[in-house]
PDB file of C-alpha atoms and ligand atoms in Angstrom:
ATOM      1  CA  MET A  12     147.844 144.635 280.279  1.00 83.00           C
ATOM      2  CA  PRO A  13     147.810 147.349 282.924  1.00 89.00           C
ATOM      3  CA  ASP A  14     149.363 150.090 280.748  1.00 94.00           C
ATOM      4  CA  ALA A  15     147.772 149.116 277.447  1.00 93.00           C
ATOM      5  CA  LEU A  16     145.227 151.298 275.694  1.00 93.00           C
ATOM      6  CA  ALA A  17     141.682 149.928 275.693  1.00 88.00           C
ATOM      7  CA  PRO A  18     140.955 148.143 272.410  1.00 85.00           C
ATOM      8  CA  PRO A  19     138.553 149.850 269.989  1.00 87.00           C
ATOM      9  CA  ARG A  20     134.923 149.157 270.987  1.00 82.00           C
ATOM     10  CA  PHE A  21     134.176 147.141 267.854  1.00 83.00           C
ATOM     11  CA  ALA A  22     137.418 145.118 267.686  1.00 82.00           C
ATOM     12  CA  TYR A  23     135.851 142.239 269.614  1.00 80.00           C
ATOM     13  CA  MET A  24     132.108 141.754 269.677  1.00 83.00           C
ATOM     14  CA  PRO A  25     131.012 138.194 270.425  1.00 85.00           C
ATOM     15  CA  PHE A  26     127.734 139.569 271.738  1.00 91.00           C
ATOM     16  CA  GLY A  27     126.969 141.789 268.754  1.00 90.00           C
ATOM     17  CA  ALA A  28     126.566 145.541 269.021  1.00 89.00           C
ATOM     18  CA  GLY A  29     124.041 148.296 268.690  1.00 91.00           C
ATOM     19  CA  PRO A  30     120.381 148.297 269.685  1.00 94.00           C
ATOM     20  CA  ARG A  31     120.084 144.465 269.494  1.00 95.00           C
ATOM     21  CA  VAL A  32     123.234 143.702 271.491  1.00 94.00           C
ATOM     22  CA  CYS A  33     122.973 140.501 273.550  1.00 96.00           C
ATOM     23  CA  VAL A  34     121.120 141.201 276.789  1.00 97.00           C
ATOM     24  CA  GLY A  35     122.685 138.079 278.333  1.00 97.00           C
ATOM     25  CA  ALA A  36     126.316 139.222 277.915  1.00 95.00           C
ATOM     26  CA  PRO A  37     127.016 140.102 281.588  1.00 95.00           C
ATOM     27  CA  PHE A  38     125.366 136.869 282.716  1.00 98.00           C
ATOM     28  CA  ALA A  39     127.316 134.809 280.114  1.00 97.00           C
ATOM     29  CA  LEU A  40     130.651 136.397 281.089  1.00 95.00           C
ATOM     30  CA  THR A  41     129.996 135.797 284.810  1.00 97.00           C
ATOM     31  CA  GLU A  42     128.957 132.182 284.142  1.00 98.00           C
ATOM     32  CA  LEU A  43     132.089 131.664 282.000  1.00 96.00           C
ATOM     33  CA  VAL A  44     134.374 132.669 284.877  1.00 97.00           C
ATOM     34  CA  LEU A  45     132.460 130.561 287.436  1.00 98.00           C
ATOM     35  CA  VAL A  46     132.333 127.424 285.258  1.00 97.00           C
ATOM     36  CA  THR A  47     136.003 127.725 284.253  1.00 97.00           C
ATOM     37  CA  ALA A  48     137.018 128.201 287.909  1.00 97.00           C
ATOM     38  CA  ALA A  49     134.976 125.160 288.997  1.00 97.00           C
ATOM     39  CA  LEU A  50     136.443 122.975 286.218  1.00 96.00           C
ATOM     40  CA  VAL A  51     140.055 124.008 286.796  1.00 96.00           C
ATOM     41  CA  ARG A  52     139.619 123.481 290.533  1.00 96.00           C
ATOM     42  CA  ALA A  53     138.249 119.945 290.088  1.00 97.00           C
ATOM     43  CA  PHE A  54     140.323 118.745 287.117  1.00 97.00           C
ATOM     44  CA  ARG A  55     143.753 118.928 285.571  1.00 96.00           C
ATOM     45  CA  ILE A  56     143.071 119.553 281.885  1.00 95.00           C
ATOM     46  CA  GLU A  57     145.347 118.150 279.186  1.00 94.00           C
ATOM     47  CA  LEU A  58     145.178 118.252 275.435  1.00 94.00           C
ATOM     48  CA  ALA A  59     144.471 114.685 274.252  1.00 94.00           C
ATOM     49  CA  GLN A  60     146.084 115.017 270.840  1.00 89.00           C
ATOM     50  CA  HIS A  61     149.581 115.687 269.576  1.00 89.00           C
ATOM     51  CA  ARG A  62     148.902 117.764 266.478  1.00 89.00           C
ATOM     52  CA  PRO A  63     148.753 121.582 266.844  1.00 90.00           C
ATOM     53  CA  ILE A  64     145.440 123.394 266.979  1.00 92.00           C
ATOM     54  CA  ALA A  65     144.922 125.479 263.816  1.00 94.00           C
ATOM     55  CA  PRO A  66     142.826 128.632 264.268  1.00 95.00           C
ATOM     56  CA  VAL A  67     140.189 129.457 261.632  1.00 95.00           C
ATOM     57  CA  GLY A  68     138.698 132.937 261.372  1.00 91.00           C
ATOM     58  CA  LEU A  69     134.954 132.712 260.764  1.00 87.00           C
ATOM     59  CA  VAL A  70     132.427 135.010 262.487  1.00 79.00           C
ATOM     60  CA  THR A  71     134.359 134.046 265.608  1.00 79.00           C
ATOM     61  CA  LEU A  72     137.871 132.571 265.814  1.00 85.00           C
ATOM     62  CA  GLN A  73     137.523 128.792 266.084  1.00 92.00           C
ATOM     63  CA  PRO A  74     139.764 125.732 266.068  1.00 94.00           C
ATOM     64  CA  GLU A  75     139.808 123.956 262.685  1.00 94.00           C
ATOM     65  CA  THR A  76     138.422 120.794 264.351  1.00 92.00           C
ATOM     66  CA  PRO A  77     137.174 120.506 267.943  1.00 92.00           C
ATOM     67  CA  PRO A  78     140.297 119.625 269.980  1.00 93.00           C
ATOM     68  CA  PRO A  79     139.830 116.697 272.390  1.00 95.00           C
ATOM     69  CA  PHE A  80     140.777 117.304 276.031  1.00 94.00           C
ATOM     70  CA  ARG A  81     141.359 114.876 278.881  1.00 95.00           C
ATOM     71  CA  LEU A  82     140.056 115.853 282.317  1.00 96.00           C
ATOM     72  CA  ILE A  83     141.940 114.207 285.184  1.00 96.00           C
ATOM     73  CA  PRO A  84     140.302 114.560 288.590  1.00 96.00           C
ATOM     74  CA  ARG A  85     142.620 116.452 290.937  1.00 95.00           C
ATOM     75  CA  GLY A  86     143.889 114.292 293.806  1.00 84.00           C
ATOM     76  CA  SER A  87     143.884 111.112 291.675  1.00 71.00           C
ATOM     77  CA  GLY A  88     147.670 111.111 291.274  1.00 60.00           C
TER      78      GLY A  88
HETATM   79  C1  HEM B 114     128.546 133.066 275.402  1.00 85.35           C
HETATM   80  C2  HEM B 114     127.205 133.280 275.423  1.00 85.35           C
HETATM   81  C3  HEM B 114     126.462 134.191 274.475  1.00 85.35           C
HETATM   82  C4  HEM B 114     126.820 134.714 273.262  1.00 85.35           C
HETATM   83  C5  HEM B 114     128.166 134.537 272.523  1.00 85.35           C
HETATM   84  C6  HEM B 114     125.709 135.505 272.781  1.00 85.35           C
HETATM   85  C7  HEM B 114     125.683 136.200 271.567  1.00 85.35           C
HETATM   86  C8  HEM B 114     124.630 136.917 271.106  1.00 85.35           C
HETATM   87  C9  HEM B 114     124.590 137.663 269.855  1.00 85.35           C
HETATM   88  C10 HEM B 114     125.754 137.727 268.841  1.00 85.35           C
HETATM   89  C11 HEM B 114     123.392 138.236 269.760  1.00 85.35           C
HETATM   90  C12 HEM B 114     122.884 139.114 268.584  1.00 85.35           C
HETATM   91  C13 HEM B 114     123.288 140.566 268.824  1.00 85.35           C
HETATM   92  C14 HEM B 114     122.977 141.432 267.603  1.00 85.35           C
HETATM   93  O1  HEM B 114     122.031 141.146 266.865  1.00 85.35           O
HETATM   94  O2  HEM B 114     123.712 142.427 267.399  1.00 85.35           O
HETATM   95  C15 HEM B 114     122.612 137.896 270.950  1.00 85.35           C
HETATM   96  C16 HEM B 114     121.328 138.324 271.199  1.00 85.35           C
HETATM   97  C17 HEM B 114     120.626 137.963 272.330  1.00 85.35           C
HETATM   98  N1  HEM B 114     121.058 137.246 273.405  1.00 85.35           N
HETATM   99 FE1  HEM B 114     122.888 136.377 273.572  1.00 85.35          FE
HETATM  100  N2  HEM B 114     124.696 135.426 273.713  1.00 85.35           N
HETATM  101  C18 HEM B 114     125.121 134.651 274.752  1.00 85.35           C
HETATM  102  C19 HEM B 114     124.409 134.360 275.895  1.00 85.35           C
HETATM  103  C20 HEM B 114     123.142 134.815 276.194  1.00 85.35           C
HETATM  104  C21 HEM B 114     122.439 134.551 277.433  1.00 85.35           C
HETATM  105  C22 HEM B 114     123.022 133.745 278.629  1.00 85.35           C
HETATM  106  C23 HEM B 114     121.220 135.147 277.327  1.00 85.35           C
HETATM  107  C24 HEM B 114     120.078 135.191 278.320  1.00 85.35           C
HETATM  108  C25 HEM B 114     120.220 134.924 279.617  1.00 85.35           C
HETATM  109  C26 HEM B 114     121.162 135.782 276.014  1.00 85.35           C
HETATM  110  C27 HEM B 114     120.098 136.502 275.525  1.00 85.35           C
HETATM  111  C28 HEM B 114     120.043 137.138 274.331  1.00 85.35           C
HETATM  112  C29 HEM B 114     118.884 137.849 273.829  1.00 85.35           C
HETATM  113  C30 HEM B 114     117.523 137.975 274.511  1.00 85.35           C
HETATM  114  C31 HEM B 114     119.251 138.377 272.579  1.00 85.35           C
HETATM  115  C32 HEM B 114     118.368 139.244 271.644  1.00 85.35           C
HETATM  116  C33 HEM B 114     118.546 140.716 271.996  1.00 85.35           C
HETATM  117  C34 HEM B 114     117.687 141.579 271.054  1.00 85.35           C
HETATM  118  O3  HEM B 114     117.451 141.183 269.915  1.00 85.35           O
HETATM  119  O4  HEM B 114     117.258 142.648 271.505  1.00 85.35           O
HETATM  120  N3  HEM B 114     122.348 135.567 275.364  1.00 85.35           N
HETATM  121  N4  HEM B 114     123.399 137.085 271.745  1.00 85.35           N
END
């Protein structure tokens, strides 16, 4: 959000924090954007189930069960 305050530094820390913070974080975040862009460009992605996805707060926020997705190649109708 353009006008929003930056979140507190330790509100979100998937890569840990402090002296042992993940050294691969910039690489992982770059790779995430590139892989997501390549997938969305090549496929239309649909949820392959009808029940809602329930979030569960563990160390990270996760879906209760892994939700199945259907990847439909773009240009196939
Ligand atoms: C989404 C991907 C990744 C996640 C969520 C992740 C998460 C983490 C976390 C939570 C730690 C522990 C930090 C702590 O103890 O405070 C860690 C450490 C580390 N990660 Fe990652 N990581 C990811 C990708 C990578 C990649 C791609 C590399 C290397 C190219 C990498 C290399 C390392 C190394 C070397 C450490 C140990 C750092 C140390 O102990 O000094 N990680 N990572």
